[in-house]
Tab-separated table of C-alpha atoms in Angstrom:
chain	number	residue	atom	x	y	z
A	1286	MET	CA	-1.875	-7.733	-2.675
A	1287	GLN	CA	-0.556	-4.543	-1.098
A	1288	ILE	CA	-2.450	-1.268	-1.028
A	1289	LYS	CA	-0.800	2.097	-0.384
A	1290	LEU	CA	-2.687	5.339	-0.031
A	1291	GLY	CA	-1.409	8.824	-0.788
A	1292	GLU	CA	-2.831	12.235	-1.634
A	1293	THR	CA	-1.683	14.789	-4.188
A	1294	LYS	CA	-3.520	17.881	-5.409
A	1295	GLY	CA	-6.689	16.799	-3.622
A	1296	VAL	CA	-6.719	13.401	-5.316
A	1297	THR	CA	-6.404	10.189	-3.308
A	1298	ILE	CA	-3.923	7.914	-5.036
A	1299	VAL	CA	-4.426	4.217	-4.384
A	1300	THR	CA	-1.324	2.272	-5.405
A	1301	ILE	CA	-1.992	-1.433	-5.652
A	1302	GLU	CA	0.681	-4.085	-5.938
A	1303	GLY	CA	0.139	-7.742	-6.841
A	1304	GLU	CA	-2.966	-9.450	-8.163
A	1305	ILE	CA	-6.591	-8.292	-8.070
A	1306	ASN	CA	-8.519	-11.524	-8.106
A	1307	LEU	CA	-11.303	-13.419	-6.364
A	1308	GLU	CA	-9.158	-13.829	-3.268
A	1309	SER	CA	-7.865	-10.267	-2.965
A	1310	SER	CA	-10.927	-8.336	-4.168
A	1311	PRO	CA	-12.563	-8.247	-0.692
A	1312	GLN	CA	-9.438	-6.543	0.694
A	1313	LEU	CA	-9.603	-3.931	-2.063
A	1314	ARG	CA	-13.342	-3.457	-1.579
A	1315	LYS	CA	-12.739	-2.843	2.140
A	1316	ALA	CA	-10.106	-0.199	1.317
A	1317	PHE	CA	-12.569	1.505	-1.041
A	1318	ASP	CA	-15.310	1.331	1.615
A	1319	ASP	CA	-13.032	3.088	4.101
A	1320	LEU	CA	-12.209	5.841	1.597
A	1321	LEU	CA	-15.854	6.438	0.718
A	1322	LYS	CA	-16.844	6.531	4.392
A	1323	LYS	CA	-14.297	9.309	4.857
A	1324	GLY	CA	-15.961	11.273	2.068
A	1325	THR	CA	-13.225	10.803	-0.535
A	1326	GLN	CA	-14.466	11.967	-3.935
A	1327	LYS	CA	-11.470	11.886	-6.267
A	1328	ILE	CA	-9.641	8.591	-6.572
A	1329	MET	CA	-6.778	7.591	-8.843
A	1330	LEU	CA	-5.953	3.890	-8.998
A	1331	ASP	CA	-2.302	3.328	-9.883
A	1332	PHE	CA	-1.992	-0.135	-11.450
A	1333	GLN	CA	1.696	0.016	-12.391
A	1334	LYS	CA	2.516	-2.927	-10.123
A	1335	ILE	CA	-0.573	-5.002	-10.881
A	1336	SER	CA	0.384	-8.283	-12.518
A	1337	TYR	CA	-3.064	-9.872	-12.910
A	1338	ILE	CA	-6.746	-8.983	-12.767
A	1339	ASP	CA	-9.797	-11.224	-13.179
A	1340	SER	CA	-13.522	-10.546	-13.553
A	1341	SER	CA	-13.995	-10.156	-9.806
A	1342	GLY	CA	-11.284	-7.461	-9.845
A	1343	LEU	CA	-13.076	-5.716	-12.697
A	1344	ALA	CA	-16.329	-5.946	-10.726
A	1345	THR	CA	-14.676	-4.320	-7.706
A	1346	CYS	CA	-13.520	-1.405	-9.879
A	1347	VAL	CA	-16.960	-0.992	-11.459
A	1348	GLU	CA	-18.587	-0.991	-7.996
A	1349	LEU	CA	-16.238	1.788	-6.887
A	1350	PHE	CA	-16.983	3.745	-10.055
A	1351	GLN	CA	-20.739	3.482	-9.426
A	1352	ARG	CA	-20.464	4.492	-5.784
A	1353	LEU	CA	-18.290	7.486	-6.635
A	1354	GLN	CA	-20.671	8.525	-9.399
A	1355	ASP	CA	-23.546	8.456	-6.898
A	1356	LYS	CA	-21.577	10.962	-4.803
A	1357	SER	CA	-20.584	13.055	-7.837
A	1358	GLY	CA	-17.048	11.814	-7.399
A	1359	LYS	CA	-14.421	10.863	-9.969
A	1360	LEU	CA	-12.316	7.797	-10.627
A	1361	CYS	CA	-9.455	7.182	-13.016
A	1362	LEU	CA	-6.894	4.451	-13.615
A	1363	VAL	CA	-3.241	5.016	-14.451
A	1364	GLN	CA	-0.166	3.087	-15.558
A	1365	LEU	CA	-1.830	-0.176	-16.539
A	1366	PRO	CA	0.580	-2.903	-17.696
A	1367	VAL	CA	-0.124	-4.054	-21.259
A	1368	LYS	CA	-1.953	-7.281	-20.415
A	1369	VAL	CA	-4.016	-5.700	-17.645
A	1370	ARG	CA	-4.958	-2.843	-19.965
A	1371	ASN	CA	-5.961	-5.416	-22.568
A	1372	VAL	CA	-8.473	-6.912	-20.120
A	1373	PHE	CA	-10.061	-3.463	-19.685
A	1374	GLU	CA	-10.068	-2.886	-23.449
A	1375	VAL	CA	-11.548	-6.282	-24.323
A	1376	THR	CA	-14.394	-5.703	-21.883
A	1377	ARG	CA	-14.692	-2.083	-23.072
A	1378	LEU	CA	-14.264	-0.832	-19.532
A	1379	ASP	CA	-11.778	1.634	-21.003
A	1380	LYS	CA	-14.938	3.394	-22.234
A	1381	LEU	CA	-16.298	3.559	-18.681
A	1382	PHE	CA	-13.170	4.589	-16.777
A	1383	PRO	CA	-10.730	7.265	-17.866
A	1384	ILE	CA	-7.377	5.467	-18.259
A	1385	TYR	CA	-4.109	7.415	-18.461
A	1386	ASN	CA	-0.520	6.439	-19.116
A	1387	SER	CA	0.857	8.455	-16.189
A	1388	GLN	CA	-0.225	10.171	-12.997
A	1389	GLU	CA	0.799	13.524	-14.527
A	1390	GLU	CA	-1.500	12.977	-17.500
A	1391	ALA	CA	-4.319	12.052	-15.133
A	1392	PHE	CA	-3.910	15.175	-12.991
A	1393	VAL	CA	-4.259	17.361	-16.094
A	1394	ASN	CA	-7.597	15.720	-16.869
A	1395	PHE	CA	-8.986	15.298	-13.356
B	970	MET	CA	-1.177	-31.905	-35.824
B	971	LYS	CA	-0.363	-34.682	-33.360
B	972	SER	CA	-0.836	-33.918	-29.681
B	973	THR	CA	2.196	-34.058	-27.411
B	974	GLY	CA	0.349	-34.885	-24.232
B	975	CYS	CA	-3.023	-35.256	-22.582
B	976	MET	CA	-3.441	-34.912	-18.837
B	977	LYS	CA	-6.456	-35.171	-16.599
B	978	PHE	CA	-6.942	-33.392	-13.286
B	979	HIS	CA	-9.596	-33.599	-10.595
B	980	PHE	CA	-10.199	-30.692	-8.228
B	981	SER	CA	-12.604	-30.263	-5.352
B	982	SER	CA	-15.301	-27.600	-5.732
B	983	ASN	CA	-13.602	-25.017	-3.622
B	984	LEU	CA	-13.007	-21.410	-4.649
B	985	LYS	CA	-9.963	-21.311	-2.385
B	986	ARG	CA	-8.330	-23.880	-4.680
B	987	VAL	CA	-8.556	-21.850	-7.874
B	988	ARG	CA	-5.008	-20.488	-7.733
B	989	GLU	CA	-3.604	-23.913	-6.908
B	990	ALA	CA	-5.556	-25.428	-9.793
B	991	SER	CA	-4.338	-22.870	-12.340
B	992	ALA	CA	-0.756	-23.204	-11.081
B	993	ARG	CA	-0.908	-26.960	-11.702
B	994	ILE	CA	-2.215	-26.421	-15.224
B	995	LEU	CA	0.332	-23.706	-16.079
B	996	LYS	CA	3.186	-25.804	-14.731
B	997	GLN	CA	2.431	-28.371	-17.419
B	998	LEU	CA	3.093	-25.708	-20.057
B	999	ASP	CA	6.760	-25.313	-19.109
B	1000	GLY	CA	8.898	-25.893	-22.161
B	1001	MET	CA	6.156	-25.037	-24.640
B	1002	LYS	CA	6.407	-21.991	-26.842
B	1003	CYS	CA	4.015	-19.985	-24.692
B	1004	THR	CA	4.664	-16.259	-24.320
B	1005	GLN	CA	3.828	-14.395	-21.124
B	1006	SER	CA	0.798	-13.067	-22.978
B	1007	HIS	CA	-0.389	-16.613	-23.748
B	1008	LEU	CA	0.119	-17.663	-20.135
B	1009	PHE	CA	-1.798	-14.639	-18.838
B	1010	ASP	CA	-4.773	-15.392	-21.096
B	1011	ILE	CA	-4.736	-19.142	-20.391
B	1012	ARG	CA	-4.567	-18.585	-16.647
B	1013	LEU	CA	-7.333	-15.964	-16.698
B	1014	CYS	CA	-9.685	-18.056	-18.834
B	1015	PHE	CA	-9.028	-21.246	-16.901
B	1016	GLU	CA	-9.644	-19.503	-13.562
B	1017	GLU	CA	-12.853	-17.897	-14.872
B	1018	ALA	CA	-14.049	-21.309	-16.092
B	1019	PHE	CA	-13.084	-22.963	-12.800
B	1020	ILE	CA	-14.834	-20.291	-10.705
B	1021	ASN	CA	-17.997	-20.570	-12.820
B	1022	ALA	CA	-17.910	-24.366	-12.528
B	1023	VAL	CA	-17.658	-24.161	-8.720
B	1024	LYS	CA	-20.191	-21.345	-8.206
B	1025	TYR	CA	-22.817	-21.984	-10.864
B	1026	GLY	CA	-22.152	-25.543	-12.010
B	1027	ASN	CA	-21.536	-27.460	-8.811
B	1028	GLN	CA	-23.127	-24.630	-6.800
B	1029	GLY	CA	-20.485	-24.868	-4.130
B	1030	ARG	CA	-21.112	-28.540	-3.331
B	1031	PRO	CA	-17.620	-29.579	-2.233
B	1032	HIS	CA	-18.122	-33.305	-2.832
B	1033	GLN	CA	-18.657	-32.700	-6.548
B	1034	GLU	CA	-15.399	-32.493	-8.444
B	1035	ILE	CA	-14.281	-30.175	-11.188
B	1036	ASN	CA	-12.670	-32.331	-13.864
B	1037	VAL	CA	-10.105	-30.823	-16.193
B	1038	GLU	CA	-8.376	-32.156	-19.286
B	1039	LEU	CA	-5.301	-30.474	-20.741
B	1040	ILE	CA	-4.160	-31.397	-24.238
B	1041	LYS	CA	-0.860	-29.984	-25.454
B	1042	HIS	CA	-0.265	-29.641	-29.172
B	1043	PRO	CA	2.836	-28.066	-30.692
B	1044	ASP	CA	0.760	-25.155	-31.942
B	1045	ARG	CA	-2.065	-24.918	-29.412
B	1046	ILE	CA	-3.324	-25.684	-25.926
B	1047	GLU	CA	-6.741	-27.217	-25.314
B	1048	ILE	CA	-8.341	-27.133	-21.891
B	1049	ALA	CA	-11.689	-28.732	-21.048
B	1050	VAL	CA	-13.507	-28.074	-17.762
B	1051	TRP	CA	-16.421	-30.255	-16.593
B	1052	ASP	CA	-18.810	-29.666	-13.741
B	1053	HIS	CA	-21.905	-31.459	-12.460
B	1054	GLY	CA	-24.444	-28.677	-12.892
B	1055	LYS	CA	-27.439	-28.244	-15.155
B	1056	GLY	CA	-25.468	-26.461	-17.844
B	1057	PHE	CA	-26.048	-22.975	-19.170
B	1058	ASP	CA	-26.605	-21.148	-22.429
B	1059	PHE	CA	-23.015	-20.277	-23.252
B	1060	ASP	CA	-23.786	-18.919	-26.707
B	1061	HIS	CA	-26.377	-16.479	-25.422
B	1062	SER	CA	-24.685	-15.211	-22.292
B	1063	VAL	CA	-25.083	-11.518	-21.532
B	1064	ASP	CA	-22.842	-9.152	-23.471
B	1065	PRO	CA	-21.241	-6.951	-20.773
B	1066	THR	CA	-19.965	-4.498	-23.394
B	1067	LEU	CA	-23.456	-3.307	-24.319
B	1068	LYS	CA	-24.082	0.250	-23.135
B	1069	GLU	CA	-26.791	-0.857	-20.708
B	1070	ASN	CA	-24.477	-3.455	-19.134
B	1071	LEU	CA	-21.200	-1.578	-19.075
B	1072	ASN	CA	-21.636	-0.199	-15.564
B	1073	LYS	CA	-22.893	-3.471	-14.089
B	1074	PRO	CA	-20.270	-5.081	-11.866
B	1075	GLY	CA	-20.708	-8.732	-12.866
B	1076	GLY	CA	-21.030	-10.876	-15.960
B	1077	ARG	CA	-17.578	-10.592	-17.540
B	1078	GLY	CA	-16.114	-14.049	-16.874
B	1079	VAL	CA	-17.654	-15.901	-19.822
B	1080	TYR	CA	-17.113	-12.902	-22.075
B	1081	LEU	CA	-13.387	-12.871	-21.268
B	1082	ILE	CA	-13.176	-16.570	-22.124
B	1083	LYS	CA	-14.851	-15.975	-25.485
B	1084	LYS	CA	-12.579	-13.071	-26.327
B	1085	LEU	CA	-9.206	-14.175	-24.995
B	1086	MET	CA	-9.345	-17.770	-26.166
B	1087	ASP	CA	-9.159	-18.543	-29.892
B	1088	ARG	CA	-11.980	-21.048	-29.562
B	1089	ALA	CA	-14.445	-21.687	-26.758
B	1090	VAL	CA	-17.302	-24.172	-27.043
B	1091	TYR	CA	-19.718	-25.307	-24.366
B	1092	GLU	CA	-21.043	-28.856	-24.679
B	1093	LYS	CA	-24.268	-28.619	-22.735
B	1094	ASN	CA	-24.996	-32.344	-22.666
B	1095	SER	CA	-21.736	-33.149	-20.919
B	1096	ARG	CA	-21.479	-29.763	-19.115
B	1097	CYS	CA	-18.044	-29.283	-20.592
B	1098	LEU	CA	-16.386	-26.013	-21.583
B	1099	ARG	CA	-13.630	-26.598	-24.166
B	1100	MET	CA	-11.167	-23.793	-24.719
B	1101	THR	CA	-8.351	-23.557	-27.251
B	1102	LYS	CA	-5.458	-21.103	-27.291
B	1103	LEU	CA	-3.291	-20.943	-30.402
B	1104	LEU	CA	0.413	-20.435	-29.766
B	1105	ASN	CA	1.266	-18.728	-33.054
């Protein structure tokens, strides 16, 4: 899994490539820890290049959501491939996280 | 409908082996009429079942194997996963989609299996989770 960080309009964009699974979740959690320690409050996760996510990946996203909420921060997900989006929909996590089709759409609603 | 093949696999109880285990299972599906969507769901559900068997069934005891049976039918795939644990109440597992559970990090593995497979049955006496994916 590769993680790239960027910032646009005051929002930290985390672009993740590869699989978010039991093996890679600790790496993602560490990246989120580092962002939260720096005081980051607005995070957009770009999943365009995510090919697979399992329940541990979902758990890592929910943990980030909770921690941001505690700091009055915001989280959204963008550009989910169909099967990855289906995992969020089946588990109804699309009701917890705002999910947008594009970064542009997300910025309008951030 | 007649099955076209039954294979048995034995894996050590090691979470680092989950990807290797699912790759071995998926490789056996080459040549079947599985779409990418089928393969995604089968991999995800098998890995969730394998992880649960290692963590909660065999409780990380590496000497206890995870036994897997794959049965290929022309119209469906059946996968059974056995562990050596005490078993669990599959039918009454927590619903992570309830409002009070939605923001809890864990508890989605079994739910995904129930939703993404066409049939999932847990045989408590033999500690076996049987999952079926239709290929229609």
